[in-house]
XYZ file of C-alpha atoms in Angstrom:
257
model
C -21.077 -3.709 2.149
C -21.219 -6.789 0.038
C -17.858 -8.209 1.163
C -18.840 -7.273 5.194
C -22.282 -9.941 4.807
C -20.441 -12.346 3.320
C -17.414 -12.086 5.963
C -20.171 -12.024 8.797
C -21.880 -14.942 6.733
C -19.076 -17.020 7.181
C -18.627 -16.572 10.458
C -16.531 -13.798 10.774
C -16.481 -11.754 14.185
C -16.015 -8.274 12.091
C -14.508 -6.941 8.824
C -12.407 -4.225 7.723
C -12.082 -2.987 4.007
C -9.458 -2.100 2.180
C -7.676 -0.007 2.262
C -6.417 -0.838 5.543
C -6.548 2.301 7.839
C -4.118 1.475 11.407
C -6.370 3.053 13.609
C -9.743 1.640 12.552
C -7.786 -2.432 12.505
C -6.669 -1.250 16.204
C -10.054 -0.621 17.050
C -11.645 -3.524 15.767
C -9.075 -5.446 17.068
C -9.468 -4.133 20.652
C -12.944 -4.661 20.143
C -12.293 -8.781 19.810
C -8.913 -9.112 21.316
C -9.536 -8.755 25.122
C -5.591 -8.125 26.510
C -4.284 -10.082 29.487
C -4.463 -7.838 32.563
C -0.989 -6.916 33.276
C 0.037 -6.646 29.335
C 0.512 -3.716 29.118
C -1.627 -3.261 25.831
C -3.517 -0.398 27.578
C -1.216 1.815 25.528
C -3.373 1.026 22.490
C -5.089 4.156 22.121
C -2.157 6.497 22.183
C -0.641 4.674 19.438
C -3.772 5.272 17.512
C -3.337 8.671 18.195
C 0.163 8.801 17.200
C -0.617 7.376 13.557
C -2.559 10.671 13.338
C 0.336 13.194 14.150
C 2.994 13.780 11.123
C 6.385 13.843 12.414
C 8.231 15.357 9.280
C 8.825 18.732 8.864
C 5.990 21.035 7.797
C 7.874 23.295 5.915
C 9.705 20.366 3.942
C 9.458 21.220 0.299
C 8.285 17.860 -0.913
C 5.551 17.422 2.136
C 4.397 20.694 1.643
C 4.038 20.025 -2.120
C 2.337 17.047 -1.476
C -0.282 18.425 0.777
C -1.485 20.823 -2.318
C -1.693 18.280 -4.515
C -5.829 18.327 -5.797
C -7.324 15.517 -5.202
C -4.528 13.613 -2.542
C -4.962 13.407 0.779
C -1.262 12.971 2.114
C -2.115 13.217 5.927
C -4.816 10.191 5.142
C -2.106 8.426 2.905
C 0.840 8.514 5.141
C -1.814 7.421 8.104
C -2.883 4.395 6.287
C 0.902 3.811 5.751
C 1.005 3.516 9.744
C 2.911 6.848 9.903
C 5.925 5.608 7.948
C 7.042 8.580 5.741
C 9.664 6.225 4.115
C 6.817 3.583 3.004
C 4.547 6.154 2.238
C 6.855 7.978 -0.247
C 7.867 4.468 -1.737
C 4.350 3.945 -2.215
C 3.657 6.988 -3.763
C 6.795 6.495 -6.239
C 5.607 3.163 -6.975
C 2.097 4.797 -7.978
C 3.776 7.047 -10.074
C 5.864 4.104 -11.711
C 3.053 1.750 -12.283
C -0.750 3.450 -12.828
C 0.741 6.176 -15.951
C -0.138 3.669 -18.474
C -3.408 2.464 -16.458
C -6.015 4.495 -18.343
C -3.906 2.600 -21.804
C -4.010 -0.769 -20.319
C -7.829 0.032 -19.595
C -8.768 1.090 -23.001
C -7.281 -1.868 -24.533
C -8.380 -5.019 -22.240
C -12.465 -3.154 -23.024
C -11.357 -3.069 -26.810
C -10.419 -6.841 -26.814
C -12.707 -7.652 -24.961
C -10.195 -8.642 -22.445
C -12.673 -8.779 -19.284
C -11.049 -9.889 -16.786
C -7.503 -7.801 -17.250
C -9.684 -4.903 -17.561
C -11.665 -5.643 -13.888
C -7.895 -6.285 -12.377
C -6.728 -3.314 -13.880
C -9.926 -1.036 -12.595
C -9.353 -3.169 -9.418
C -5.535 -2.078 -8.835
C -5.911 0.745 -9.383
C -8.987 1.261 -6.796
C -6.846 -0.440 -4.386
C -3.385 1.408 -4.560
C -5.495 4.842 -4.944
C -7.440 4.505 -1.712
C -4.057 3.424 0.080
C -2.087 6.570 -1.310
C -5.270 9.090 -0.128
C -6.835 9.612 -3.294
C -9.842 8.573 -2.472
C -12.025 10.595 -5.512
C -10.161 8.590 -7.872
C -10.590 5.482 -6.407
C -14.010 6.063 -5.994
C -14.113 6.532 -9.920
C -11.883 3.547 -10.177
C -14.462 1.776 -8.237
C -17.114 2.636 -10.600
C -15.183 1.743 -13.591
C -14.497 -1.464 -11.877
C -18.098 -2.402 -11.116
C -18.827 -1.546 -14.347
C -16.673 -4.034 -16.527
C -17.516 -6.533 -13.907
C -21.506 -6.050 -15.326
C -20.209 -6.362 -18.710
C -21.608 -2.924 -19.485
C -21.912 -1.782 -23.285
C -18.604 0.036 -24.295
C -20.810 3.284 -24.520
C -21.211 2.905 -20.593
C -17.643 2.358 -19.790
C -15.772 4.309 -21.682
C -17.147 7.890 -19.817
C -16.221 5.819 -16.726
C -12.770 5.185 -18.074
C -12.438 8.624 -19.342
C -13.447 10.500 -15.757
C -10.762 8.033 -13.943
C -8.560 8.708 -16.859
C -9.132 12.804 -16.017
C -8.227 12.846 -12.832
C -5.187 9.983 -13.057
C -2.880 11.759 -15.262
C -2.674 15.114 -13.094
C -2.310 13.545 -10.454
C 0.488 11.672 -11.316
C 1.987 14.428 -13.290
C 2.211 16.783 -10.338
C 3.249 13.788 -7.758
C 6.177 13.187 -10.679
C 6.890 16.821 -10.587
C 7.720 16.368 -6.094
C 8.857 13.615 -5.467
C 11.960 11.825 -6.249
C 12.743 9.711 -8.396
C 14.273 7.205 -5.855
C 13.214 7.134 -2.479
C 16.814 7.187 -0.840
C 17.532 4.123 1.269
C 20.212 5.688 3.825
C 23.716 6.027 3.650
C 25.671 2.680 2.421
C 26.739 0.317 5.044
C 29.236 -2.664 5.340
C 28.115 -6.029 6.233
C 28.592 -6.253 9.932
C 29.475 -9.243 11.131
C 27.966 -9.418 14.365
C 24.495 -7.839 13.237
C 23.645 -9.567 10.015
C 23.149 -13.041 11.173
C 20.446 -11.935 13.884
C 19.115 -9.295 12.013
C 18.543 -12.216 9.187
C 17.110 -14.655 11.071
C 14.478 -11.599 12.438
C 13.477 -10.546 9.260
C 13.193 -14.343 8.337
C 11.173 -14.839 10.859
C 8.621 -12.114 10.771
C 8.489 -12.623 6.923
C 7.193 -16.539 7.877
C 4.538 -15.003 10.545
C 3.564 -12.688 7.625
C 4.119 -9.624 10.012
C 3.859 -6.678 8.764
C 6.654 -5.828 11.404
C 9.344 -6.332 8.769
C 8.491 -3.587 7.053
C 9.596 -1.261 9.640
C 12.539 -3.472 10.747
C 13.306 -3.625 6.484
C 13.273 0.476 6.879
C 15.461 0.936 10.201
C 18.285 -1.347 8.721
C 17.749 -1.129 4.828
C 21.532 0.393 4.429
C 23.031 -2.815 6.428
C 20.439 -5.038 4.620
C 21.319 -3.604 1.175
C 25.221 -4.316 2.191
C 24.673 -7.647 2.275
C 22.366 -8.427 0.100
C 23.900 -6.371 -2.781
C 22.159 -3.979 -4.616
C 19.782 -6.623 -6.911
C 18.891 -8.786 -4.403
C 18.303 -6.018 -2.198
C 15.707 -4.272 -5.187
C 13.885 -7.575 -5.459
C 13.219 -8.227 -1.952
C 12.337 -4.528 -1.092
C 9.666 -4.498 -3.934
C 8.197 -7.785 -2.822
C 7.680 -5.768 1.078
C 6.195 -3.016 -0.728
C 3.527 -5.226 -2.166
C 3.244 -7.176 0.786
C 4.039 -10.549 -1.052
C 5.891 -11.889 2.178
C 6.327 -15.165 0.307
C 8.296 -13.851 -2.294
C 10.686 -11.446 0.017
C 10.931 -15.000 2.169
C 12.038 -16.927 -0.413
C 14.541 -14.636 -1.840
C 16.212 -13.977 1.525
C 16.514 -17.789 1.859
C 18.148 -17.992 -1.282
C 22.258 -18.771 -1.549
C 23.727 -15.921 -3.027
């Protein structure tokens, strides 16, 4: 609520928290964008629609775990993850990866008193919660985060820390327990010739207009990609898509090897 007054404050047509949900951004941005008649942009809605329809298999073992999970929305997660099952079960790796030692981190930054790593901390984890689909957690995350930001007595925030603490580990213990430990990146390719230079100077390009495009384009090709970038450079500029720091995958990809 706060950060939607001070967007409209400043002059702002509309605002849109985060996480970002696809459909909700289309909305809003029919709403504002009027389309040029003869665009063909009238297709908007069914695309909206789309985002809401899985297309993996039901009966897949690690979906199916997924959707059982207590307190994870997967159908919300992989729909703020546009419908990419590939980005949503990077994200959810990632998740994994990074928020096990969150409720740590937490404890110590309120010990210090490190204030402002423990309201990033509180913060992230909000943030990368809400985009996965557990939204109860986030919520708690939220309080937590509101909480250190007051500069509330330790006796305050460390029941806060605890109930995000409670419902963190599980969590990540049973999304540990599905998914693996790699999310595979396709069968390995050889540098083609013919494709790479194009297929370069696309992703370049859509990296510079900081469109999220290149995340699907970085998914359709990822096995030529990989090929030639090699397997490091590759890692480094995958990451930096995954946390939408365009910048960095930019200026790795205009690196010399």
């Amino acid at each position: 609520v706060v950060d939607r007054k001070r967007c409209l404050e400043a002059g702002m047509n509309d605002h849109i928290a985060k996480p970002i949900d696809p459909e909700q951004l289309l909305i809003k941005l029919r709403r504002w964008v009027k389309p040029r008649p003869g665009s063909g942009t009238d297709a908007a809605p069914g695309n909206a629609a789309a985002l809401r329809q899985p297309a993996h298999d039901a009966d897949d073992p690690c979906w199916k775990a997924l959707a059982q999970i207590d307190g994870l929305d997967s159908r919300l997660g992989l729909r703020r993850a546009a419908g990419r099952e590939a980005l949503y079960l990077s994200l959810l790796v990632k998740f994994v990866a990074d928020q096990a030692a969150a409720p740590d981190r937490l404890a110590q930054a309120i010990a210090r008193p490190d204030w402002d790593e423990a309201e990033r901390t509180a913060h992230t984890l909000k943030g990368v919660a809400a985009q996965i689909g557990a939204q109860a957690l986030s919520d708690a995350a939220q309080r937590l985060e509101q909480a250190i930001r007051e500069r509330r007595p330790a006796s305050e925030l460390e029941p806060l820390r605890d109930s995000a603490a409670r419902q963190l580990v599980p969590l990540n213990q049973a999304l540990a327990a599905c998914l693996p430990q790699t999310v595979p990146a396709g069968p390995a390719e050889t540098v083609d010739a013919g494709q790479w230079p194009p297929l370069h100077a696309r992703l370049l390009g859509l990296l510079e207009a900081c469109d999220t495009e290149c995340l699907q384009l970085f998914e359709q090709h990822a096995g030529q990609i990989r090929a030639a970038l090699g397997p490091a450079r590759y890692e480094v500029v995958a990451q930096a898509i995954r946390d939408f720091d365009f910048a960095a995958a930019l200026a790795e990809l205009q690196r010399q090897p």
